PDB file of N, CA, C and O in Angstrom:
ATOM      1  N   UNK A 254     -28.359 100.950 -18.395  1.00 52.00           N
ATOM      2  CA  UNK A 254     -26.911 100.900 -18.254  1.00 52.00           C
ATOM      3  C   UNK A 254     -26.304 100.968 -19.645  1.00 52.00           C
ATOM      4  O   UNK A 254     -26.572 100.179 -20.551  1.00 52.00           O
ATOM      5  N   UNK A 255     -25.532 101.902 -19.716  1.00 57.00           N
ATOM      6  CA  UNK A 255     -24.774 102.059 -21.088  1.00 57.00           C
ATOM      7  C   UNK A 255     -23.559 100.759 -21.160  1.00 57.00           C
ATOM      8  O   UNK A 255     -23.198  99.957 -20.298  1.00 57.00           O
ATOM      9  N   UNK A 256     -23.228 100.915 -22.263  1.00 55.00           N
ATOM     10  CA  UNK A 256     -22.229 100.069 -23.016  1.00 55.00           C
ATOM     11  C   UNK A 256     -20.852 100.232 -22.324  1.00 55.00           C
ATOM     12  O   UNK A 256     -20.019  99.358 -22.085  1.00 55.00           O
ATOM     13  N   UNK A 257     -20.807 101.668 -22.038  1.00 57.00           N
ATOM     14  CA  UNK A 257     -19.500 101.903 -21.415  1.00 57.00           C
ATOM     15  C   UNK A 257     -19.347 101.801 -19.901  1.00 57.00           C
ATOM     16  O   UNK A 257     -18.343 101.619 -19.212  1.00 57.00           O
ATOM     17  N   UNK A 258     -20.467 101.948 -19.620  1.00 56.00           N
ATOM     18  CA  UNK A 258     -20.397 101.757 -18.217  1.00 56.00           C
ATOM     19  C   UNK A 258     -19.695 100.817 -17.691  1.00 56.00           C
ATOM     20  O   UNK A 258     -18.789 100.846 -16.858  1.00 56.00           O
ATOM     21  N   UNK A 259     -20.482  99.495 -18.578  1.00 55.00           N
ATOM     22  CA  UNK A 259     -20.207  97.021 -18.374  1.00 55.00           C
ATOM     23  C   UNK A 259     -18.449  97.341 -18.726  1.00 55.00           C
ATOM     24  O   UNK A 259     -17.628  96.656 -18.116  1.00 55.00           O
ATOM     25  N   UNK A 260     -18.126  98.037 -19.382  1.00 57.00           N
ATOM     26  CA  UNK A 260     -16.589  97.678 -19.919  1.00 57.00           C
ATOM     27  C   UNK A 260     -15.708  98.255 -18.810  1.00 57.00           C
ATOM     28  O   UNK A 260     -14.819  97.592 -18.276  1.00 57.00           O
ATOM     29  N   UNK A 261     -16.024  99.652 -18.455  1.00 61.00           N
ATOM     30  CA  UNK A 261     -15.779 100.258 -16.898  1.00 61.00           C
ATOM     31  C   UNK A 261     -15.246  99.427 -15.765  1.00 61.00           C
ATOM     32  O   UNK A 261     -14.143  99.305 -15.233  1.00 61.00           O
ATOM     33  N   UNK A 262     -16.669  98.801 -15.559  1.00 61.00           N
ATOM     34  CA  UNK A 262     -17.155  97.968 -14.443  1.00 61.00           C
ATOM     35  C   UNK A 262     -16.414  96.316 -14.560  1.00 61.00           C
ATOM     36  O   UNK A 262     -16.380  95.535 -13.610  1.00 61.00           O
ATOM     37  N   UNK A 263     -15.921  96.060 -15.775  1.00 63.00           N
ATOM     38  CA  UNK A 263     -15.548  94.643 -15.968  1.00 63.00           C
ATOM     39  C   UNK A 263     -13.629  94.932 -16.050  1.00 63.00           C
ATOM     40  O   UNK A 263     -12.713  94.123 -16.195  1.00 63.00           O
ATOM     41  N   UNK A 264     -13.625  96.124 -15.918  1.00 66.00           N
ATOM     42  CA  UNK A 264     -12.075  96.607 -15.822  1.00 66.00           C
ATOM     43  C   UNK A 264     -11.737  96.767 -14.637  1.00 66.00           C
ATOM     44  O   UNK A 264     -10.858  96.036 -14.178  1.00 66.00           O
ATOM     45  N   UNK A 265     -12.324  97.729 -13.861  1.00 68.00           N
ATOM     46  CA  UNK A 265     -12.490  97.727 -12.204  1.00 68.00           C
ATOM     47  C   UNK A 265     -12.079  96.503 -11.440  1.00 68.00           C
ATOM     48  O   UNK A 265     -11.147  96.275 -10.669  1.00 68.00           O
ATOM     49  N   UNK A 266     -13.562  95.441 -12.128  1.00 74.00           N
ATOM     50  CA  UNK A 266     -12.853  94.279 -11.435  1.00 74.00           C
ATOM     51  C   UNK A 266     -12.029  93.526 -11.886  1.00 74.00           C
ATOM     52  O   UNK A 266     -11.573  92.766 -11.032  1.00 74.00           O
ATOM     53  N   UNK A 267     -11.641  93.406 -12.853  1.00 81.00           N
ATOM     54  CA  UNK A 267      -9.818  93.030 -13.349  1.00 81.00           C
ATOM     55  C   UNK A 267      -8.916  93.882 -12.415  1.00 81.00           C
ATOM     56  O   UNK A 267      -7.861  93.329 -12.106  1.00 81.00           O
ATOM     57  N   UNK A 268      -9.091  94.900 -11.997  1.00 87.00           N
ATOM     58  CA  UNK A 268      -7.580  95.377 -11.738  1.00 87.00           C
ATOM     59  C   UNK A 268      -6.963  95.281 -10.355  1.00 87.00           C
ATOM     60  O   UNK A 268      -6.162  95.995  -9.751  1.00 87.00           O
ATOM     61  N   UNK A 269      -7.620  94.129 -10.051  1.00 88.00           N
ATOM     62  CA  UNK A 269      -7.661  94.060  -8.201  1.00 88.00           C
ATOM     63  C   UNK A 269      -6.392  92.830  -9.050  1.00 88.00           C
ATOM     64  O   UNK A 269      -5.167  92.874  -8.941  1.00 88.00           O
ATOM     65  N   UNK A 270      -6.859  92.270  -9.501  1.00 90.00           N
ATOM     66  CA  UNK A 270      -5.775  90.939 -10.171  1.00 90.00           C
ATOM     67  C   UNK A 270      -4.347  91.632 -10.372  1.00 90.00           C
ATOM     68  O   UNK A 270      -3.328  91.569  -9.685  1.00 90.00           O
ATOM     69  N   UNK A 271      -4.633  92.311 -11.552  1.00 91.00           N
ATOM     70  CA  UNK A 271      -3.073  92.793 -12.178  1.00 91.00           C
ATOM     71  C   UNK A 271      -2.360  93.179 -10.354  1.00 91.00           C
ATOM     72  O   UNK A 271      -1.340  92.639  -9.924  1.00 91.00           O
ATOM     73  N   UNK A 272      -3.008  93.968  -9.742  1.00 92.00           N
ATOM     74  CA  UNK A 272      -2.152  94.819  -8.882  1.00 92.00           C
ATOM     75  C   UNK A 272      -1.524  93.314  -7.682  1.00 92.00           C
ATOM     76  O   UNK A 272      -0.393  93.295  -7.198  1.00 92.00           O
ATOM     77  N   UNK A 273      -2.117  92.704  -7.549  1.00 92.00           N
ATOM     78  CA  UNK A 273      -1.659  91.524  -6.815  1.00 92.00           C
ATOM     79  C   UNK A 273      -0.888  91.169  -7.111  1.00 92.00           C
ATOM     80  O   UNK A 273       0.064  91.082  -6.335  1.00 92.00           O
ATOM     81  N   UNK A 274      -0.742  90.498  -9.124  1.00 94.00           N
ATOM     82  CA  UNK A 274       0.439  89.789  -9.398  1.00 94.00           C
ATOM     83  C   UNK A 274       1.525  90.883  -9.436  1.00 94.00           C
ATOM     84  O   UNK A 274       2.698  90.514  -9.486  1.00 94.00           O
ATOM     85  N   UNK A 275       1.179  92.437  -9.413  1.00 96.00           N
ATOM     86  CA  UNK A 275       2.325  93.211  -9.398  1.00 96.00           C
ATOM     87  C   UNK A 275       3.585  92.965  -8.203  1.00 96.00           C
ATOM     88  O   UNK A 275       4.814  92.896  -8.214  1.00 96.00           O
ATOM     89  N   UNK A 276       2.530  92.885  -7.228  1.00 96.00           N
ATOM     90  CA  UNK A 276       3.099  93.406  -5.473  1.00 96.00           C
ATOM     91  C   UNK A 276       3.426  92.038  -5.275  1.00 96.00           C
ATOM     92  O   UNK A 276       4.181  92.006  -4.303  1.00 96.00           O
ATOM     93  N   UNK A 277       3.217  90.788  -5.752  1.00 94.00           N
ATOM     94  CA  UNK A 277       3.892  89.669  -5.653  1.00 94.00           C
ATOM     95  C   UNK A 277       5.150  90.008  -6.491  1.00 94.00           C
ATOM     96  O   UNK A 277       6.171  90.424  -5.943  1.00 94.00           O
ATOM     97  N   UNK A 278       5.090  89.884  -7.379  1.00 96.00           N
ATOM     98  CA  UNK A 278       6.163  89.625  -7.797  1.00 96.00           C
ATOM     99  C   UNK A 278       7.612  90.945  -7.162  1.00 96.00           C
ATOM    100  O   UNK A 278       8.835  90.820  -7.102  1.00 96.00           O
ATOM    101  N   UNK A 279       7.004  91.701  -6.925  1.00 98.00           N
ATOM    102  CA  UNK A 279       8.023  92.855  -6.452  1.00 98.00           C
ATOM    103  C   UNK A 279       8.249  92.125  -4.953  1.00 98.00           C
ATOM    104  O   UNK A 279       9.431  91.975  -4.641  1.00 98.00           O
ATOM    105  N   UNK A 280       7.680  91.860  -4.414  1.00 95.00           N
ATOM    106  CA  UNK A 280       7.922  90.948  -2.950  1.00 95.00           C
ATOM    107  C   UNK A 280       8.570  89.921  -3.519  1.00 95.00           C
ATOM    108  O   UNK A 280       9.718  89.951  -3.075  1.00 95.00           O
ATOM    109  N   UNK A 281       8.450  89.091  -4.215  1.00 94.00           N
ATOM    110  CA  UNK A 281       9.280  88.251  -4.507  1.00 94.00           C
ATOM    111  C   UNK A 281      10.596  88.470  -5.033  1.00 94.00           C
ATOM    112  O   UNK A 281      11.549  87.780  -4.671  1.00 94.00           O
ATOM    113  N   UNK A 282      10.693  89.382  -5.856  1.00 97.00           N
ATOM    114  CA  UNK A 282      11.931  89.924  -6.154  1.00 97.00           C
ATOM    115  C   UNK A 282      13.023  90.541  -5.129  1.00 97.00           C
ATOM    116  O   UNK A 282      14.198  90.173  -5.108  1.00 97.00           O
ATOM    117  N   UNK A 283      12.656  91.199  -4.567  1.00 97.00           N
ATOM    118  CA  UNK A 283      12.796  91.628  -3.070  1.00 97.00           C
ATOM    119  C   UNK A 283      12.974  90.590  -1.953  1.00 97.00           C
ATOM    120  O   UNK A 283      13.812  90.893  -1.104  1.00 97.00           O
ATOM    121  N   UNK A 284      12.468  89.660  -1.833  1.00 95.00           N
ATOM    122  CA  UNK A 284      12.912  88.652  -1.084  1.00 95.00           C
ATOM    123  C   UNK A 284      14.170  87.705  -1.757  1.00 95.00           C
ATOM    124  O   UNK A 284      15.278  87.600  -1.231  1.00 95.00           O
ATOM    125  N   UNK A 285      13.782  87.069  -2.974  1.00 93.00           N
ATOM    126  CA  UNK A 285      14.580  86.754  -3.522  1.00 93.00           C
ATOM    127  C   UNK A 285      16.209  87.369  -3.597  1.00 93.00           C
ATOM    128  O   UNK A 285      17.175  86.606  -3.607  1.00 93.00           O
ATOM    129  N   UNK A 286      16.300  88.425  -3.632  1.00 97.00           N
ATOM    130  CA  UNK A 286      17.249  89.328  -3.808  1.00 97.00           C
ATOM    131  C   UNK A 286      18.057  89.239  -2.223  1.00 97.00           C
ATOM    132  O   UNK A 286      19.083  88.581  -2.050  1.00 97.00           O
ATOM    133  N   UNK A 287      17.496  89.888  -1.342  1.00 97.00           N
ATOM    134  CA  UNK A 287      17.450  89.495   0.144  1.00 97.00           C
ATOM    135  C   UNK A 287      18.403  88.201   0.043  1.00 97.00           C
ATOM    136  O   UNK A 287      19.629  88.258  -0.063  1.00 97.00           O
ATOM    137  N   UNK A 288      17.512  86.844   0.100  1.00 93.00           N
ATOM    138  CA  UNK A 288      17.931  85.796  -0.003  1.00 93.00           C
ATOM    139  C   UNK A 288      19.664  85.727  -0.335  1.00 93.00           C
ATOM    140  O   UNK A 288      20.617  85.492   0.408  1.00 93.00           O
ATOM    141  N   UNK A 289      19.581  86.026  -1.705  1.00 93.00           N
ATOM    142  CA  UNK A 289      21.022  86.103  -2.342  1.00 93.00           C
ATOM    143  C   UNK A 289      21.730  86.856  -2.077  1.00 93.00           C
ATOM    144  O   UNK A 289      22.647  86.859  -2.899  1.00 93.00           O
ATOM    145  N   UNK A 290      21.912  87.926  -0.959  1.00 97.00           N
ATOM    146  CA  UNK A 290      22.748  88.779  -0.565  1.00 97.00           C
ATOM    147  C   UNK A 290      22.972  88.139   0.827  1.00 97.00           C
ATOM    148  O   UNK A 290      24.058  88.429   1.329  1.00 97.00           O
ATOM    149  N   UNK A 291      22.262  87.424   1.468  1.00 95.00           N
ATOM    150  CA  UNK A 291      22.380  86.745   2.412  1.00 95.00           C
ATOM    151  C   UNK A 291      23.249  85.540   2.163  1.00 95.00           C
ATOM    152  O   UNK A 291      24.021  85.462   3.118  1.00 95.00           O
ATOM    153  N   UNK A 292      23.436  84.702   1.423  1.00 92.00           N
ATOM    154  CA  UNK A 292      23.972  84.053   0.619  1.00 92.00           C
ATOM    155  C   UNK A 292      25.605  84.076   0.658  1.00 92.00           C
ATOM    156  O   UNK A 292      26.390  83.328   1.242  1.00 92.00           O
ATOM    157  N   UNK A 293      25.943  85.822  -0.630  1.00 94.00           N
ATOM    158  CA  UNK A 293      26.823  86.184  -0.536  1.00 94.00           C
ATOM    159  C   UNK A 293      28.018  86.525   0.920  1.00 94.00           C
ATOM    160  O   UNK A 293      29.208  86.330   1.166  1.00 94.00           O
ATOM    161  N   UNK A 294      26.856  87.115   1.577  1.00 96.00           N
ATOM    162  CA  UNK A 294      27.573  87.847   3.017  1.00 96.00           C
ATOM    163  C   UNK A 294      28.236  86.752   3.707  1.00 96.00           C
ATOM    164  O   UNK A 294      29.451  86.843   3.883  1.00 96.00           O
ATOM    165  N   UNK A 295      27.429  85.442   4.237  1.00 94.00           N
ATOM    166  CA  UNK A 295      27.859  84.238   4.287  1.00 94.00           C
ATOM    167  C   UNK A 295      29.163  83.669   4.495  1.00 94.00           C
ATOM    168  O   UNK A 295      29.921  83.228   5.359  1.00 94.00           O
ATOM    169  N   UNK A 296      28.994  83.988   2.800  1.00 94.00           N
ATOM    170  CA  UNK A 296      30.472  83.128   2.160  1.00 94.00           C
ATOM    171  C   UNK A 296      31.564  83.941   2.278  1.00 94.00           C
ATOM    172  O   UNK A 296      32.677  83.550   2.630  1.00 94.00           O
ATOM    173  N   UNK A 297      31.199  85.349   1.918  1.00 95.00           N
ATOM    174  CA  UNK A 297      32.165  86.610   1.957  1.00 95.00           C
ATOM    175  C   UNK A 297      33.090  86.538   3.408  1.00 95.00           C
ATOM    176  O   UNK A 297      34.264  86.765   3.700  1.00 95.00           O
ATOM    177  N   UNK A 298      31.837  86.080   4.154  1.00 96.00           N
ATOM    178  CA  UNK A 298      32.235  86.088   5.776  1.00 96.00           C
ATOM    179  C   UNK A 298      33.640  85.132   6.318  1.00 96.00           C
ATOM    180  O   UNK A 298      34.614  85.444   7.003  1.00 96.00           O
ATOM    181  N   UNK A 299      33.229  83.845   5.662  1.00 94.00           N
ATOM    182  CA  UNK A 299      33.968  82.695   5.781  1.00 94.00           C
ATOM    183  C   UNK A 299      35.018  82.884   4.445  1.00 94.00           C
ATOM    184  O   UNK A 299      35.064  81.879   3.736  1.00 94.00           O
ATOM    185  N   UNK A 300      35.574  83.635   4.155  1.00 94.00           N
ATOM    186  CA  UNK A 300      36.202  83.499   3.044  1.00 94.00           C
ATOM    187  C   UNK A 300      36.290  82.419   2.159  1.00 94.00           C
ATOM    188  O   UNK A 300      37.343  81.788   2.071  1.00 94.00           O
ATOM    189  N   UNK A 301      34.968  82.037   1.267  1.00 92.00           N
ATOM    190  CA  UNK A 301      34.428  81.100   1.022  1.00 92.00           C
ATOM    191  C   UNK A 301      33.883  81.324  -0.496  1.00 92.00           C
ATOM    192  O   UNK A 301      33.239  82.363  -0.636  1.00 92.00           O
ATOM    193  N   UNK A 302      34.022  80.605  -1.520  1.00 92.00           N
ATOM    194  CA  UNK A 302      33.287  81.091  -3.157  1.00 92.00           C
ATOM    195  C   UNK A 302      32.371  80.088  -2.375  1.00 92.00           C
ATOM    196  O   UNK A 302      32.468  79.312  -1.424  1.00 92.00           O
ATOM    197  N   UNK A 303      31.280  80.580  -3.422  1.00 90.00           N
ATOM    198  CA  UNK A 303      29.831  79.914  -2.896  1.00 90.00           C
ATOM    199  C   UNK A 303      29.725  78.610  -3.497  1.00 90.00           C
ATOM    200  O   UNK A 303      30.311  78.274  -4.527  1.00 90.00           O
ATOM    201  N   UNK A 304      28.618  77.574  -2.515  1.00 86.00           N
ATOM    202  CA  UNK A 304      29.424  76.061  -3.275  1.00 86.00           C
ATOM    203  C   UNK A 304      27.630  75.739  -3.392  1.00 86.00           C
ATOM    204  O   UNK A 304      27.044  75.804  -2.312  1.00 86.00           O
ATOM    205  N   UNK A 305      27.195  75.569  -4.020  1.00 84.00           N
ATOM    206  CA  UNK A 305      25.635  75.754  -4.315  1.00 84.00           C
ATOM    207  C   UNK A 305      25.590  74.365  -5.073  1.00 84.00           C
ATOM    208  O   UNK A 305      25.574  74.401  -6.304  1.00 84.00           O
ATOM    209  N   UNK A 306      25.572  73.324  -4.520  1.00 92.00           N
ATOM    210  CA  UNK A 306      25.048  72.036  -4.886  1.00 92.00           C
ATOM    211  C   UNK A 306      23.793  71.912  -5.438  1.00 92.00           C
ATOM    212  O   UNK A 306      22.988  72.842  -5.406  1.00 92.00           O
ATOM    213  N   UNK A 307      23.492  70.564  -6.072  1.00 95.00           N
ATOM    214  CA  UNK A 307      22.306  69.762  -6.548  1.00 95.00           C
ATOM    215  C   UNK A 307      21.235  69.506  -5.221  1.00 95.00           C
ATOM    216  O   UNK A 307      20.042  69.805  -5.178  1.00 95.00           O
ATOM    217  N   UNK A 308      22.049  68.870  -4.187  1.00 96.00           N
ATOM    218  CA  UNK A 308      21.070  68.627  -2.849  1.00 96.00           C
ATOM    219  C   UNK A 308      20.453  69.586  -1.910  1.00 96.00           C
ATOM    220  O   UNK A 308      19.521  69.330  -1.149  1.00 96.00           O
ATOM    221  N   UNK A 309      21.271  71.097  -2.081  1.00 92.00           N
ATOM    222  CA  UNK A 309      21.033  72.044  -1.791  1.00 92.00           C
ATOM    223  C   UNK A 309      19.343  73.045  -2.555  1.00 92.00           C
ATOM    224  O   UNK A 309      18.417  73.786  -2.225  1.00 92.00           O
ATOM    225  N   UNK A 310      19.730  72.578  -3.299  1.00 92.00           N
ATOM    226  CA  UNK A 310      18.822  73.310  -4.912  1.00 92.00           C
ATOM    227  C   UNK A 310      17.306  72.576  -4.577  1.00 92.00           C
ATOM    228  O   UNK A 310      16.176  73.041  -4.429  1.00 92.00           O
ATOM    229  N   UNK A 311      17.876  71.175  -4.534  1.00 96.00           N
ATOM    230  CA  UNK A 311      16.271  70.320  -4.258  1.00 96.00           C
ATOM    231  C   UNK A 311      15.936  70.516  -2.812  1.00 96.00           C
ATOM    232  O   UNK A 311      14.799  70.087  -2.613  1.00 96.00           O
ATOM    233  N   UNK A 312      16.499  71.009  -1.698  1.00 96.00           N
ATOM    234  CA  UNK A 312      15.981  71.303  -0.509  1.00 96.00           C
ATOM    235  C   UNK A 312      15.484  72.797  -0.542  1.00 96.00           C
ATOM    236  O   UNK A 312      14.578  73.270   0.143  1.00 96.00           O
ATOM    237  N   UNK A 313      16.289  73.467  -1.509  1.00 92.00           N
ATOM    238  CA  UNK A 313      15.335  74.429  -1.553  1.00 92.00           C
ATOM    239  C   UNK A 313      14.179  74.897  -2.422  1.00 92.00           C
ATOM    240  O   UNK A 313      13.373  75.799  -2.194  1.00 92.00           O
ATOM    241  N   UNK A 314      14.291  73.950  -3.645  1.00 94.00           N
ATOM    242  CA  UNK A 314      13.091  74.199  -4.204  1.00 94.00           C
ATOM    243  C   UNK A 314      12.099  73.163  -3.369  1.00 94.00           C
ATOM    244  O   UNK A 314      11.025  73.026  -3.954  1.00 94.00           O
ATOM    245  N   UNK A 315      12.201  72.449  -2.214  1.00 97.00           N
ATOM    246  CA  UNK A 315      10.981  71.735  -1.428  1.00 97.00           C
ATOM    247  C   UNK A 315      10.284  72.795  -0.960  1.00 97.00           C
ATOM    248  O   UNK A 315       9.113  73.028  -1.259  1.00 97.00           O
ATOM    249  N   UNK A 316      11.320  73.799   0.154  1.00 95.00           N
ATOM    250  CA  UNK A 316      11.288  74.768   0.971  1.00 95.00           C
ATOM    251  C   UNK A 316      10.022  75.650  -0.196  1.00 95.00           C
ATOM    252  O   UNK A 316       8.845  75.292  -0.187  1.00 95.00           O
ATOM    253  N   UNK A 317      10.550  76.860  -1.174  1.00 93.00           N
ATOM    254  CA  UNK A 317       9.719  77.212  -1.443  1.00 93.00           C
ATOM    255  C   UNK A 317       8.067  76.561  -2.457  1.00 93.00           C
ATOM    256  O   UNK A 317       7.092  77.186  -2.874  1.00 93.00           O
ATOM    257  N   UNK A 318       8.351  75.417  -2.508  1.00 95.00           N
ATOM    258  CA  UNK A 318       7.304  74.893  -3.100  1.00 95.00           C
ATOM    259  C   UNK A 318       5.637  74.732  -1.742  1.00 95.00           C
ATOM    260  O   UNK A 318       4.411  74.651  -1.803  1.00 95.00           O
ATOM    261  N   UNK A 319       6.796  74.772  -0.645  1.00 96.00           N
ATOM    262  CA  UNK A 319       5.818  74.279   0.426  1.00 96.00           C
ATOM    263  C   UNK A 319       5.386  75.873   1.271  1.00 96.00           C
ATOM    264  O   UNK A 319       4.297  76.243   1.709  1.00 96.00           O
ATOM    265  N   UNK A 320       5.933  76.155   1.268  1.00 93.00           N
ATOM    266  CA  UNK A 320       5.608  78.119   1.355  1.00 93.00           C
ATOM    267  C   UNK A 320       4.853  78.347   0.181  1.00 93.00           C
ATOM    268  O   UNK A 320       3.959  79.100   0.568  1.00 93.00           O
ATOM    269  N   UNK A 321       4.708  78.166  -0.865  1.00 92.00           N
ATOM    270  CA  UNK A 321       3.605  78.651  -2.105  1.00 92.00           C
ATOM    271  C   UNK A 321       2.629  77.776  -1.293  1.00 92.00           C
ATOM    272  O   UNK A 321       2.221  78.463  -0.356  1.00 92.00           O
ATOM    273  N   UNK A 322       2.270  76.960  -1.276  1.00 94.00           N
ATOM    274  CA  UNK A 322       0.988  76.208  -0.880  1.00 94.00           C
ATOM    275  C   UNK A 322       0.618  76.656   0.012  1.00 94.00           C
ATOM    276  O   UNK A 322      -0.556  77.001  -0.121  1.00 94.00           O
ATOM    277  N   UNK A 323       1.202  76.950   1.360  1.00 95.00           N
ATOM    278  CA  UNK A 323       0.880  77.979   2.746  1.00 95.00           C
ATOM    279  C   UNK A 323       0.289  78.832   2.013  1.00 95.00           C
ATOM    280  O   UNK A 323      -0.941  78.800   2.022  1.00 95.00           O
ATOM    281  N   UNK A 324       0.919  79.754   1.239  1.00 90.00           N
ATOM    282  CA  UNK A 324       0.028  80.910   0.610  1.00 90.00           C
ATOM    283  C   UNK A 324      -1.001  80.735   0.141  1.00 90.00           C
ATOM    284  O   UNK A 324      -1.741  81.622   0.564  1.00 90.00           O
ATOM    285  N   UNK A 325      -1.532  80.072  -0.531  1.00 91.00           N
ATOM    286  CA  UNK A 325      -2.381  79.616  -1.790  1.00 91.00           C
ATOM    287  C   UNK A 325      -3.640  79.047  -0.840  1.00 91.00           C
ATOM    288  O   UNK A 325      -4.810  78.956  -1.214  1.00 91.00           O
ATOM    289  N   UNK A 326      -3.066  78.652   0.600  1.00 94.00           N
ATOM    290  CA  UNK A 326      -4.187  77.916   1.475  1.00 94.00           C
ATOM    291  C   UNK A 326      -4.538  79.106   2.323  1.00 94.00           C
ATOM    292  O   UNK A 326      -5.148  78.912   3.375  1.00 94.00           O
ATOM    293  N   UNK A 327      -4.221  80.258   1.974  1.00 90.00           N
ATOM    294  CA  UNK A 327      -4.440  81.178   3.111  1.00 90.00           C
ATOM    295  C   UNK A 327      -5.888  81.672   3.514  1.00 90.00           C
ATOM    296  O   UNK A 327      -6.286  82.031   4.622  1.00 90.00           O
ATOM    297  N   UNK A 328      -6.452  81.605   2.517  1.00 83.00           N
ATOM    298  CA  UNK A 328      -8.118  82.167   2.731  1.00 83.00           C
ATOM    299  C   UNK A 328      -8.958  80.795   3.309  1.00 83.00           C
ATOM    300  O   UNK A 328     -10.102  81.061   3.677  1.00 83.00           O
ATOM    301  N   UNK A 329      -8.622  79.620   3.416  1.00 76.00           N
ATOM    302  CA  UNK A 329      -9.158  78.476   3.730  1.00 76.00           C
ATOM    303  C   UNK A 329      -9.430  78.537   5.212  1.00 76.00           C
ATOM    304  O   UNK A 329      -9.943  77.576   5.785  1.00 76.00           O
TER     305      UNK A 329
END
């Protein structure tokens, strides 16, 4: 086995990684985005400026903290 081959072969299997954190984060962006247009429409609806509290913020950073862990447990 040549030299170039191991560096090949040790890239190959790196790139299953990069492409994951790619398509996450574009899903996330994309959802995220989603999210906040949902948001907007909302308020737009109710003729309403958006009122985005402290208690709001910590219910939703519970929300997605507990959806990352769903994920993270998925192969289990």
């Amino acid at each position: 086995m040549w030299d170039s081959d191991i560096i090949e072969s040790d890239q190959a299997d790196e790139s299953w990684k990069v492409k994951t954190i790619a398509v996450g984060g574009v899903l996330g962006a994309m959802i995220g985005a989603a999210g906040a247009y949902l948001i907007v429409q909302r308020a737009q609806s109710r003729n309403e400026k958006i009122n985005f509290s402290v208690g709001k913020g910590v219910k939703l950073g519970v929300i997605i903290f507990t959806l990352l862990r769903q994920v993270a447990q998925l192969d289990d």
